[in-house]
Amino acid sequence: MTAIAIDDEPVALSVIQAHAAKVPFMELKGVFTNAFEAMDFLRREKVDLLFLDIKMPDISGLDFLSSLHEPPMTIFTTAYSEHAVQSFELDAIDYLLKPFSLARFLKACNKAHSLMQLKQERLQNPVQADYIFIKSGYEQLKIQLHDVLYIESAGNYVNFVLPDKKLLSRLSMQEAMALVPASRFTRVHRSYIVANEKVDRIDRSCVYIRQAVIPIGAAYGEAVSRIAGEE
């Protein structure tokens, strides 16, 4: 699993480098104190994971992540807790509060690694079942895929929206997308995944499912076109 780290504080980057050296499945390909230099790097090379500070002088980590067309999995590393909800709305894998221990760093890395493996497994072995199980509270709930209208982000949770109810589960959008078959579900926005067969109408800016009006993100136009069989 390849990664880079961005933080305007060299000491913070040194901590990440020291911790990353102890993670056997990680290759830290670069560290950056300048976010725009990191942006140039990401235009040239793809990485699996991004460690990203939030409060930086030239651009915030939140704005930086929002600007990326196809962002890698992201773990925020920050001294401030007040941006946690916003970070998960941007599909962050985890949110590390400085100073963080090696154990906490490893937990976040393992989460990212497991998600990457799940994505690869789904590509090699597409989901064939007509149902999934999700954890909701203390229960494992069975959901019939044909009942799902769409999936929406809710902070560091997602809602599986069914015709008569919503089921809340502590998942990121990336984790939710890895659970469902890519042949039947399409991500149309950072905050929305739709069931292709439930889509009633599509225009330039929105997808319509029953009474729901779901925005189309700028980076997802090509994926939305495939719902209607347009390439």
JSON list of C-alpha atoms in Angstrom, two decimals:
[
{"chain": "A", "resi": 1, "resn": "MET", "atom": "CA", "xyz": [0.00, 0.00, 0.00]},
{"chain": "A", "resi": 2, "resn": "THR", "atom": "CA", "xyz": [1.58, 3.26, -1.15]},
{"chain": "A", "resi": 3, "resn": "ALA", "atom": "CA", "xyz": [1.11, 6.55, 0.69]},
{"chain": "A", "resi": 4, "resn": "ILE", "atom": "CA", "xyz": [2.18, 10.16, 1.01]},
{"chain": "A", "resi": 5, "resn": "ALA", "atom": "CA", "xyz": [1.85, 12.60, 3.92]},
{"chain": "A", "resi": 6, "resn": "ILE", "atom": "CA", "xyz": [1.12, 16.33, 3.88]},
{"chain": "A", "resi": 7, "resn": "ASP", "atom": "CA", "xyz": [1.65, 18.57, 6.90]},
{"chain": "A", "resi": 8, "resn": "ASP", "atom": "CA", "xyz": [3.14, 22.05, 7.24]},
{"chain": "A", "resi": 9, "resn": "GLU", "atom": "CA", "xyz": [4.95, 20.96, 10.42]},
{"chain": "A", "resi": 10, "resn": "PRO", "atom": "CA", "xyz": [8.15, 18.95, 9.75]},
{"chain": "A", "resi": 11, "resn": "VAL", "atom": "CA", "xyz": [8.00, 17.41, 13.23]},
{"chain": "A", "resi": 12, "resn": "ALA", "atom": "CA", "xyz": [4.55, 15.97, 12.49]},
{"chain": "A", "resi": 13, "resn": "LEU", "atom": "CA", "xyz": [5.84, 14.48, 9.26]},
{"chain": "A", "resi": 14, "resn": "SER", "atom": "CA", "xyz": [8.76, 12.92, 11.14]},
{"chain": "A", "resi": 15, "resn": "VAL", "atom": "CA", "xyz": [6.29, 11.16, 13.43]},
{"chain": "A", "resi": 16, "resn": "ILE", "atom": "CA", "xyz": [4.37, 9.78, 10.45]},
{"chain": "A", "resi": 17, "resn": "GLN", "atom": "CA", "xyz": [7.59, 8.63, 8.81]},
{"chain": "A", "resi": 18, "resn": "ALA", "atom": "CA", "xyz": [8.72, 6.85, 11.98]},
{"chain": "A", "resi": 19, "resn": "HIS", "atom": "CA", "xyz": [5.35, 5.14, 12.42]},
{"chain": "A", "resi": 20, "resn": "ALA", "atom": "CA", "xyz": [5.02, 4.23, 8.74]},
{"chain": "A", "resi": 21, "resn": "ALA", "atom": "CA", "xyz": [8.44, 2.55, 8.80]},
{"chain": "A", "resi": 22, "resn": "LYS", "atom": "CA", "xyz": [6.95, 0.03, 11.26]},
{"chain": "A", "resi": 23, "resn": "VAL", "atom": "CA", "xyz": [4.02, -0.89, 8.99]},
{"chain": "A", "resi": 24, "resn": "PRO", "atom": "CA", "xyz": [5.11, -3.86, 6.86]},
{"chain": "A", "resi": 25, "resn": "PHE", "atom": "CA", "xyz": [2.53, -3.37, 4.10]},
{"chain": "A", "resi": 26, "resn": "MET", "atom": "CA", "xyz": [3.12, 0.37, 3.62]},
{"chain": "A", "resi": 27, "resn": "GLU", "atom": "CA", "xyz": [5.50, 2.27, 1.35]},
{"chain": "A", "resi": 28, "resn": "LEU", "atom": "CA", "xyz": [5.64, 5.99, 2.16]},
{"chain": "A", "resi": 29, "resn": "LYS", "atom": "CA", "xyz": [6.54, 7.50, -1.20]},
{"chain": "A", "resi": 30, "resn": "GLY", "atom": "CA", "xyz": [6.89, 11.10, -0.05]},
{"chain": "A", "resi": 31, "resn": "VAL", "atom": "CA", "xyz": [6.25, 13.73, 2.61]},
{"chain": "A", "resi": 32, "resn": "PHE", "atom": "CA", "xyz": [5.32, 17.32, 1.85]},
{"chain": "A", "resi": 33, "resn": "THR", "atom": "CA", "xyz": [5.19, 20.54, 3.87]},
{"chain": "A", "resi": 34, "resn": "ASN", "atom": "CA", "xyz": [3.77, 22.33, 0.82]},
{"chain": "A", "resi": 35, "resn": "ALA", "atom": "CA", "xyz": [0.30, 21.15, -0.20]},
{"chain": "A", "resi": 36, "resn": "PHE", "atom": "CA", "xyz": [0.63, 22.40, -3.78]},
{"chain": "A", "resi": 37, "resn": "GLU", "atom": "CA", "xyz": [3.80, 20.41, -4.32]},
{"chain": "A", "resi": 38, "resn": "ALA", "atom": "CA", "xyz": [1.89, 17.38, -3.08]},
{"chain": "A", "resi": 39, "resn": "MET", "atom": "CA", "xyz": [-0.92, 18.18, -5.51]},
{"chain": "A", "resi": 40, "resn": "ASP", "atom": "CA", "xyz": [1.58, 18.21, -8.40]},
{"chain": "A", "resi": 41, "resn": "PHE", "atom": "CA", "xyz": [2.94, 14.85, -7.22]},
{"chain": "A", "resi": 42, "resn": "LEU", "atom": "CA", "xyz": [-0.58, 13.35, -7.17]},
{"chain": "A", "resi": 43, "resn": "ARG", "atom": "CA", "xyz": [-1.18, 14.52, -10.72]},
{"chain": "A", "resi": 44, "resn": "ARG", "atom": "CA", "xyz": [1.86, 12.50, -11.82]},
{"chain": "A", "resi": 45, "resn": "GLU", "atom": "CA", "xyz": [1.56, 9.46, -9.56]},
{"chain": "A", "resi": 46, "resn": "LYS", "atom": "CA", "xyz": [-1.25, 7.53, -7.95]},
{"chain": "A", "resi": 47, "resn": "VAL", "atom": "CA", "xyz": [-1.02, 6.40, -4.34]},
{"chain": "A", "resi": 48, "resn": "ASP", "atom": "CA", "xyz": [-3.39, 4.31, -2.27]},
{"chain": "A", "resi": 49, "resn": "LEU", "atom": "CA", "xyz": [-3.42, 6.42, 0.88]},
{"chain": "A", "resi": 50, "resn": "LEU", "atom": "CA", "xyz": [-3.02, 10.05, 1.91]},
{"chain": "A", "resi": 51, "resn": "PHE", "atom": "CA", "xyz": [-2.16, 11.31, 5.40]},
{"chain": "A", "resi": 52, "resn": "LEU", "atom": "CA", "xyz": [-3.44, 14.88, 5.47]},
{"chain": "A", "resi": 53, "resn": "ASP", "atom": "CA", "xyz": [-3.24, 17.70, 8.00]},
{"chain": "A", "resi": 54, "resn": "ILE", "atom": "CA", "xyz": [-6.25, 20.03, 8.16]},
{"chain": "A", "resi": 55, "resn": "LYS", "atom": "CA", "xyz": [-5.00, 23.45, 9.28]},
{"chain": "A", "resi": 56, "resn": "MET", "atom": "CA", "xyz": [-2.28, 24.49, 6.84]},
{"chain": "A", "resi": 57, "resn": "PRO", "atom": "CA", "xyz": [-1.31, 28.04, 5.84]},
{"chain": "A", "resi": 58, "resn": "ASP", "atom": "CA", "xyz": [-2.05, 28.03, 2.09]},
{"chain": "A", "resi": 59, "resn": "ILE", "atom": "CA", "xyz": [-4.98, 25.63, 1.81]},
{"chain": "A", "resi": 60, "resn": "SER", "atom": "CA", "xyz": [-6.89, 23.61, 4.38]},
{"chain": "A", "resi": 61, "resn": "GLY", "atom": "CA", "xyz": [-6.75, 19.84, 4.21]},
{"chain": "A", "resi": 62, "resn": "LEU", "atom": "CA", "xyz": [-10.51, 19.78, 3.71]},
{"chain": "A", "resi": 63, "resn": "ASP", "atom": "CA", "xyz": [-10.29, 22.07, 0.68]},
{"chain": "A", "resi": 64, "resn": "PHE", "atom": "CA", "xyz": [-7.28, 20.15, -0.62]},
{"chain": "A", "resi": 65, "resn": "LEU", "atom": "CA", "xyz": [-9.16, 16.85, -0.53]},
{"chain": "A", "resi": 66, "resn": "SER", "atom": "CA", "xyz": [-12.26, 18.44, -2.12]},
{"chain": "A", "resi": 67, "resn": "SER", "atom": "CA", "xyz": [-10.12, 19.66, -5.02]},
{"chain": "A", "resi": 68, "resn": "LEU", "atom": "CA", "xyz": [-8.87, 16.19, -6.00]},
{"chain": "A", "resi": 69, "resn": "HIS", "atom": "CA", "xyz": [-10.64, 14.57, -8.93]},
{"chain": "A", "resi": 70, "resn": "GLU", "atom": "CA", "xyz": [-9.97, 10.99, -7.84]},
{"chain": "A", "resi": 71, "resn": "PRO", "atom": "CA", "xyz": [-8.68, 11.20, -4.27]},
{"chain": "A", "resi": 72, "resn": "PRO", "atom": "CA", "xyz": [-6.91, 8.27, -2.64]},
{"chain": "A", "resi": 73, "resn": "MET", "atom": "CA", "xyz": [-8.12, 6.87, 0.66]},
{"chain": "A", "resi": 74, "resn": "THR", "atom": "CA", "xyz": [-7.47, 9.60, 3.22]},
{"chain": "A", "resi": 75, "resn": "ILE", "atom": "CA", "xyz": [-6.58, 9.67, 6.91]},
{"chain": "A", "resi": 76, "resn": "PHE", "atom": "CA", "xyz": [-6.69, 13.13, 8.46]},
{"chain": "A", "resi": 77, "resn": "THR", "atom": "CA", "xyz": [-3.99, 13.93, 11.03]},
{"chain": "A", "resi": 78, "resn": "THR", "atom": "CA", "xyz": [-4.78, 17.04, 13.07]},
{"chain": "A", "resi": 79, "resn": "ALA", "atom": "CA", "xyz": [-4.66, 18.64, 16.50]},
{"chain": "A", "resi": 80, "resn": "TYR", "atom": "CA", "xyz": [-8.27, 19.82, 16.20]},
{"chain": "A", "resi": 81, "resn": "SER", "atom": "CA", "xyz": [-11.33, 17.66, 16.82]},
{"chain": "A", "resi": 82, "resn": "GLU", "atom": "CA", "xyz": [-13.99, 20.04, 15.49]},
{"chain": "A", "resi": 83, "resn": "HIS", "atom": "CA", "xyz": [-13.58, 19.01, 11.86]},
{"chain": "A", "resi": 84, "resn": "ALA", "atom": "CA", "xyz": [-14.28, 15.29, 12.35]},
{"chain": "A", "resi": 85, "resn": "VAL", "atom": "CA", "xyz": [-17.81, 15.29, 10.94]},
{"chain": "A", "resi": 86, "resn": "GLN", "atom": "CA", "xyz": [-16.80, 17.32, 7.89]},
{"chain": "A", "resi": 87, "resn": "SER", "atom": "CA", "xyz": [-13.85, 15.03, 7.25]},
{"chain": "A", "resi": 88, "resn": "PHE", "atom": "CA", "xyz": [-16.07, 11.95, 7.20]},
{"chain": "A", "resi": 89, "resn": "GLU", "atom": "CA", "xyz": [-18.46, 13.74, 4.84]},
{"chain": "A", "resi": 90, "resn": "LEU", "atom": "CA", "xyz": [-15.45, 13.92, 2.52]},
{"chain": "A", "resi": 91, "resn": "ASP", "atom": "CA", "xyz": [-15.13, 10.13, 2.85]},
{"chain": "A", "resi": 92, "resn": "ALA", "atom": "CA", "xyz": [-12.08, 10.05, 5.11]},
{"chain": "A", "resi": 93, "resn": "ILE", "atom": "CA", "xyz": [-11.05, 6.59, 6.29]},
{"chain": "A", "resi": 94, "resn": "ASP", "atom": "CA", "xyz": [-10.03, 7.83, 9.74]},
{"chain": "A", "resi": 95, "resn": "TYR", "atom": "CA", "xyz": [-9.30, 10.94, 11.79]},
{"chain": "A", "resi": 96, "resn": "LEU", "atom": "CA", "xyz": [-6.17, 10.91, 13.95]},
{"chain": "A", "resi": 97, "resn": "LEU", "atom": "CA", "xyz": [-5.87, 13.50, 16.71]},
{"chain": "A", "resi": 98, "resn": "LYS", "atom": "CA", "xyz": [-2.32, 14.65, 17.41]},
{"chain": "A", "resi": 99, "resn": "PRO", "atom": "CA", "xyz": [-0.40, 13.46, 19.27]},
{"chain": "A", "resi": 100, "resn": "PHE", "atom": "CA", "xyz": [-1.37, 9.94, 18.26]},
{"chain": "A", "resi": 101, "resn": "SER", "atom": "CA", "xyz": [0.30, 6.74, 19.36]},
{"chain": "A", "resi": 102, "resn": "LEU", "atom": "CA", "xyz": [1.80, 4.07, 17.14]},
{"chain": "A", "resi": 103, "resn": "ALA", "atom": "CA", "xyz": [-1.06, 1.76, 18.14]},
{"chain": "A", "resi": 104, "resn": "ARG", "atom": "CA", "xyz": [-3.68, 4.30, 16.97]},
{"chain": "A", "resi": 105, "resn": "PHE", "atom": "CA", "xyz": [-1.74, 4.90, 13.75]},
{"chain": "A", "resi": 106, "resn": "LEU", "atom": "CA", "xyz": [-1.59, 1.14, 13.09]},
{"chain": "A", "resi": 107, "resn": "LYS", "atom": "CA", "xyz": [-5.34, 0.83, 13.65]},
{"chain": "A", "resi": 108, "resn": "ALA", "atom": "CA", "xyz": [-6.01, 3.48, 11.00]},
{"chain": "A", "resi": 109, "resn": "CYS", "atom": "CA", "xyz": [-3.55, 1.89, 8.56]},
{"chain": "A", "resi": 110, "resn": "ASN", "atom": "CA", "xyz": [-5.06, -1.56, 9.06]},
{"chain": "A", "resi": 111, "resn": "LYS", "atom": "CA", "xyz": [-8.50, -0.13, 8.34]},
{"chain": "A", "resi": 112, "resn": "ALA", "atom": "CA", "xyz": [-7.25, 1.38, 5.08]},
{"chain": "A", "resi": 113, "resn": "HIS", "atom": "CA", "xyz": [-5.44, -1.83, 4.13]},
{"chain": "A", "resi": 114, "resn": "SER", "atom": "CA", "xyz": [-8.53, -3.96, 4.80]},
{"chain": "A", "resi": 115, "resn": "LEU", "atom": "CA", "xyz": [-10.64, -1.65, 2.65]},
{"chain": "A", "resi": 116, "resn": "MET", "atom": "CA", "xyz": [-8.11, -1.80, -0.18]},
{"chain": "A", "resi": 117, "resn": "GLN", "atom": "CA", "xyz": [-8.09, -5.61, 0.00]},
{"chain": "A", "resi": 118, "resn": "LEU", "atom": "CA", "xyz": [-11.91, -5.69, 0.00]},
{"chain": "A", "resi": 119, "resn": "LYS", "atom": "CA", "xyz": [-12.01, -3.50, -3.11]},
{"chain": "A", "resi": 120, "resn": "GLN", "atom": "CA", "xyz": [-9.50, -5.74, -4.88]},
{"chain": "A", "resi": 121, "resn": "GLU", "atom": "CA", "xyz": [-11.43, -8.85, -3.87]},
{"chain": "A", "resi": 122, "resn": "ARG", "atom": "CA", "xyz": [-14.68, -7.35, -5.17]},
{"chain": "A", "resi": 123, "resn": "LEU", "atom": "CA", "xyz": [-13.02, -6.58, -8.51]},
{"chain": "A", "resi": 124, "resn": "GLN", "atom": "CA", "xyz": [-11.74, -10.14, -8.83]},
{"chain": "A", "resi": 125, "resn": "ASN", "atom": "CA", "xyz": [-14.86, -11.78, -7.40]},
{"chain": "A", "resi": 126, "resn": "PRO", "atom": "CA", "xyz": [-17.93, -9.58, -7.94]},
{"chain": "A", "resi": 127, "resn": "VAL", "atom": "CA", "xyz": [-20.73, -9.80, -5.38]},
{"chain": "A", "resi": 128, "resn": "GLN", "atom": "CA", "xyz": [-23.20, -12.47, -6.50]},
{"chain": "A", "resi": 129, "resn": "ALA", "atom": "CA", "xyz": [-25.56, -12.61, -3.52]},
{"chain": "A", "resi": 130, "resn": "ASP", "atom": "CA", "xyz": [-28.89, -10.79, -3.53]},
{"chain": "A", "resi": 131, "resn": "TYR", "atom": "CA", "xyz": [-28.36, -9.50, -0.01]},
{"chain": "A", "resi": 132, "resn": "ILE", "atom": "CA", "xyz": [-25.76, -8.05, 2.33]},
{"chain": "A", "resi": 133, "resn": "PHE", "atom": "CA", "xyz": [-25.41, -7.80, 6.09]},
{"chain": "A", "resi": 134, "resn": "ILE", "atom": "CA", "xyz": [-24.63, -4.46, 7.73]},
{"chain": "A", "resi": 135, "resn": "LYS", "atom": "CA", "xyz": [-23.89, -3.63, 11.34]},
{"chain": "A", "resi": 136, "resn": "SER", "atom": "CA", "xyz": [-26.46, -1.26, 12.81]},
{"chain": "A", "resi": 137, "resn": "GLY", "atom": "CA", "xyz": [-26.03, -0.58, 16.50]},
{"chain": "A", "resi": 138, "resn": "TYR", "atom": "CA", "xyz": [-25.44, -3.94, 18.13]},
{"chain": "A", "resi": 139, "resn": "GLU", "atom": "CA", "xyz": [-27.16, -5.91, 15.38]},
{"chain": "A", "resi": 140, "resn": "GLN", "atom": "CA", "xyz": [-26.18, -7.41, 12.04]},
{"chain": "A", "resi": 141, "resn": "LEU", "atom": "CA", "xyz": [-29.06, -6.59, 9.71]},
{"chain": "A", "resi": 142, "resn": "LYS", "atom": "CA", "xyz": [-29.80, -8.39, 6.46]},
{"chain": "A", "resi": 143, "resn": "ILE", "atom": "CA", "xyz": [-30.69, -6.11, 3.54]},
{"chain": "A", "resi": 144, "resn": "GLN", "atom": "CA", "xyz": [-32.13, -7.37, 0.27]},
{"chain": "A", "resi": 145, "resn": "LEU", "atom": "CA", "xyz": [-30.27, -5.47, -2.44]},
{"chain": "A", "resi": 146, "resn": "HIS", "atom": "CA", "xyz": [-33.41, -5.06, -4.55]},
{"chain": "A", "resi": 147, "resn": "ASP", "atom": "CA", "xyz": [-34.93, -3.02, -1.69]},
{"chain": "A", "resi": 148, "resn": "VAL", "atom": "CA", "xyz": [-32.16, -0.41, -1.60]},
{"chain": "A", "resi": 149, "resn": "LEU", "atom": "CA", "xyz": [-33.00, 2.87, -3.34]},
{"chain": "A", "resi": 150, "resn": "TYR", "atom": "CA", "xyz": [-29.74, 4.65, -2.59]},
{"chain": "A", "resi": 151, "resn": "ILE", "atom": "CA", "xyz": [-27.05, 5.05, 0.03]},
{"chain": "A", "resi": 152, "resn": "GLU", "atom": "CA", "xyz": [-26.26, 8.45, 1.53]},
{"chain": "A", "resi": 153, "resn": "SER", "atom": "CA", "xyz": [-23.42, 9.73, 3.69]},
{"chain": "A", "resi": 154, "resn": "ALA", "atom": "CA", "xyz": [-24.27, 10.77, 7.25]},
{"chain": "A", "resi": 155, "resn": "GLY", "atom": "CA", "xyz": [-21.02, 12.00, 8.78]},
{"chain": "A", "resi": 156, "resn": "ASN", "atom": "CA", "xyz": [-18.95, 8.95, 9.69]},
{"chain": "A", "resi": 157, "resn": "TYR", "atom": "CA", "xyz": [-22.01, 6.75, 9.04]},
{"chain": "A", "resi": 158, "resn": "VAL", "atom": "CA", "xyz": [-24.08, 5.92, 5.98]},
{"chain": "A", "resi": 159, "resn": "ASN", "atom": "CA", "xyz": [-27.82, 5.48, 5.54]},
{"chain": "A", "resi": 160, "resn": "PHE", "atom": "CA", "xyz": [-29.14, 2.63, 3.42]},
{"chain": "A", "resi": 161, "resn": "VAL", "atom": "CA", "xyz": [-32.36, 4.18, 2.14]},
{"chain": "A", "resi": 162, "resn": "LEU", "atom": "CA", "xyz": [-35.19, 1.70, 1.58]},
{"chain": "A", "resi": 163, "resn": "PRO", "atom": "CA", "xyz": [-38.77, 2.49, 0.44]},
{"chain": "A", "resi": 164, "resn": "ASP", "atom": "CA", "xyz": [-40.10, 2.59, 4.00]},
{"chain": "A", "resi": 165, "resn": "LYS", "atom": "CA", "xyz": [-37.08, 3.31, 6.23]},
{"chain": "A", "resi": 166, "resn": "LYS", "atom": "CA", "xyz": [-33.42, 4.21, 6.58]},
{"chain": "A", "resi": 167, "resn": "LEU", "atom": "CA", "xyz": [-30.84, 1.91, 8.15]},
{"chain": "A", "resi": 168, "resn": "LEU", "atom": "CA", "xyz": [-27.82, 3.61, 9.69]},
{"chain": "A", "resi": 169, "resn": "SER", "atom": "CA", "xyz": [-24.45, 1.86, 9.71]},
{"chain": "A", "resi": 170, "resn": "ARG", "atom": "CA", "xyz": [-20.98, 2.99, 10.76]},
{"chain": "A", "resi": 171, "resn": "LEU", "atom": "CA", "xyz": [-19.31, 2.76, 7.36]},
{"chain": "A", "resi": 172, "resn": "SER", "atom": "CA", "xyz": [-17.51, 5.15, 5.07]},
{"chain": "A", "resi": 173, "resn": "MET", "atom": "CA", "xyz": [-18.86, 5.61, 1.56]},
{"chain": "A", "resi": 174, "resn": "GLN", "atom": "CA", "xyz": [-15.89, 3.67, 0.22]},
{"chain": "A", "resi": 175, "resn": "GLU", "atom": "CA", "xyz": [-16.70, 0.77, 2.54]},
{"chain": "A", "resi": 176, "resn": "ALA", "atom": "CA", "xyz": [-20.37, 0.88, 1.51]},
{"chain": "A", "resi": 177, "resn": "MET", "atom": "CA", "xyz": [-19.42, 0.86, -2.18]},
{"chain": "A", "resi": 178, "resn": "ALA", "atom": "CA", "xyz": [-17.20, -2.16, -1.61]},
{"chain": "A", "resi": 179, "resn": "LEU", "atom": "CA", "xyz": [-20.13, -4.04, -0.03]},
{"chain": "A", "resi": 180, "resn": "VAL", "atom": "CA", "xyz": [-22.53, -3.76, -2.96]},
{"chain": "A", "resi": 181, "resn": "PRO", "atom": "CA", "xyz": [-22.10, -5.09, -6.52]},
{"chain": "A", "resi": 182, "resn": "ALA", "atom": "CA", "xyz": [-20.61, -2.47, -8.84]},
{"chain": "A", "resi": 183, "resn": "SER", "atom": "CA", "xyz": [-22.81, -3.81, -11.66]},
{"chain": "A", "resi": 184, "resn": "ARG", "atom": "CA", "xyz": [-25.94, -2.71, -9.76]},
{"chain": "A", "resi": 185, "resn": "PHE", "atom": "CA", "xyz": [-24.84, 0.37, -7.81]},
{"chain": "A", "resi": 186, "resn": "THR", "atom": "CA", "xyz": [-23.11, 3.56, -8.96]},
{"chain": "A", "resi": 187, "resn": "ARG", "atom": "CA", "xyz": [-21.46, 6.30, -6.98]},
{"chain": "A", "resi": 188, "resn": "VAL", "atom": "CA", "xyz": [-22.79, 9.60, -8.36]},
{"chain": "A", "resi": 189, "resn": "HIS", "atom": "CA", "xyz": [-21.48, 12.01, -5.72]},
{"chain": "A", "resi": 190, "resn": "ARG", "atom": "CA", "xyz": [-19.12, 11.99, -2.75]},
{"chain": "A", "resi": 191, "resn": "SER", "atom": "CA", "xyz": [-22.19, 11.55, -0.56]},
{"chain": "A", "resi": 192, "resn": "TYR", "atom": "CA", "xyz": [-24.44, 9.30, -2.68]},
{"chain": "A", "resi": 193, "resn": "ILE", "atom": "CA", "xyz": [-24.51, 5.81, -4.20]},
{"chain": "A", "resi": 194, "resn": "VAL", "atom": "CA", "xyz": [-27.59, 4.92, -6.22]},
{"chain": "A", "resi": 195, "resn": "ALA", "atom": "CA", "xyz": [-29.20, 1.61, -7.14]},
{"chain": "A", "resi": 196, "resn": "ASN", "atom": "CA", "xyz": [-29.11, 1.69, -10.94]},
{"chain": "A", "resi": 197, "resn": "GLU", "atom": "CA", "xyz": [-32.44, -0.09, -11.38]},
{"chain": "A", "resi": 198, "resn": "LYS", "atom": "CA", "xyz": [-34.21, 2.42, -9.11]},
{"chain": "A", "resi": 199, "resn": "VAL", "atom": "CA", "xyz": [-33.22, 5.50, -11.12]},
{"chain": "A", "resi": 200, "resn": "ASP", "atom": "CA", "xyz": [-36.28, 7.13, -12.72]},
{"chain": "A", "resi": 201, "resn": "ARG", "atom": "CA", "xyz": [-34.62, 10.05, -14.47]},
{"chain": "A", "resi": 202, "resn": "ILE", "atom": "CA", "xyz": [-31.24, 11.72, -15.01]},
{"chain": "A", "resi": 203, "resn": "ASP", "atom": "CA", "xyz": [-30.49, 15.26, -16.09]},
{"chain": "A", "resi": 204, "resn": "ARG", "atom": "CA", "xyz": [-27.24, 17.21, -16.23]},
{"chain": "A", "resi": 205, "resn": "SER", "atom": "CA", "xyz": [-27.06, 17.88, -12.52]},
{"chain": "A", "resi": 206, "resn": "CYS", "atom": "CA", "xyz": [-29.24, 15.35, -10.70]},
{"chain": "A", "resi": 207, "resn": "VAL", "atom": "CA", "xyz": [-30.42, 11.77, -10.47]},
{"chain": "A", "resi": 208, "resn": "TYR", "atom": "CA", "xyz": [-34.07, 11.23, -9.52]},
{"chain": "A", "resi": 209, "resn": "ILE", "atom": "CA", "xyz": [-35.30, 8.26, -7.51]},
{"chain": "A", "resi": 210, "resn": "ARG", "atom": "CA", "xyz": [-38.93, 8.55, -6.49]},
{"chain": "A", "resi": 211, "resn": "GLN", "atom": "CA", "xyz": [-39.14, 11.83, -4.56]},
{"chain": "A", "resi": 212, "resn": "ALA", "atom": "CA", "xyz": [-35.39, 12.01, -3.94]},
{"chain": "A", "resi": 213, "resn": "VAL", "atom": "CA", "xyz": [-33.31, 14.50, -5.93]},
{"chain": "A", "resi": 214, "resn": "ILE", "atom": "CA", "xyz": [-29.68, 13.39, -5.77]},
{"chain": "A", "resi": 215, "resn": "PRO", "atom": "CA", "xyz": [-26.90, 15.71, -7.00]},
{"chain": "A", "resi": 216, "resn": "ILE", "atom": "CA", "xyz": [-24.30, 14.52, -9.48]},
{"chain": "A", "resi": 217, "resn": "GLY", "atom": "CA", "xyz": [-20.73, 15.33, -8.42]},
{"chain": "A", "resi": 218, "resn": "ALA", "atom": "CA", "xyz": [-18.38, 16.88, -10.96]},
{"chain": "A", "resi": 219, "resn": "ALA", "atom": "CA", "xyz": [-16.07, 13.86, -10.83]},
{"chain": "A", "resi": 220, "resn": "TYR", "atom": "CA", "xyz": [-18.84, 11.30, -11.40]},
{"chain": "A", "resi": 221, "resn": "GLY", "atom": "CA", "xyz": [-20.35, 12.31, -14.75]},
{"chain": "A", "resi": 222, "resn": "GLU", "atom": "CA", "xyz": [-18.83, 9.40, -16.65]},
{"chain": "A", "resi": 223, "resn": "ALA", "atom": "CA", "xyz": [-20.09, 6.88, -14.10]},
{"chain": "A", "resi": 224, "resn": "VAL", "atom": "CA", "xyz": [-23.60, 8.39, -14.25]},
{"chain": "A", "resi": 225, "resn": "SER", "atom": "CA", "xyz": [-23.59, 8.09, -18.06]},
{"chain": "A", "resi": 226, "resn": "ARG", "atom": "CA", "xyz": [-23.07, 4.35, -17.73]},
{"chain": "A", "resi": 227, "resn": "ILE", "atom": "CA", "xyz": [-26.33, 4.01, -15.76]},
{"chain": "A", "resi": 228, "resn": "ALA", "atom": "CA", "xyz": [-28.21, 5.01, -18.90]},
{"chain": "A", "resi": 229, "resn": "GLY", "atom": "CA", "xyz": [-25.97, 2.91, -21.13]},
{"chain": "A", "resi": 230, "resn": "GLU", "atom": "CA", "xyz": [-24.07, 5.90, -22.49]},
{"chain": "A", "resi": 231, "resn": "GLU", "atom": "CA", "xyz": [-20.29, 5.73, -22.75]}
]
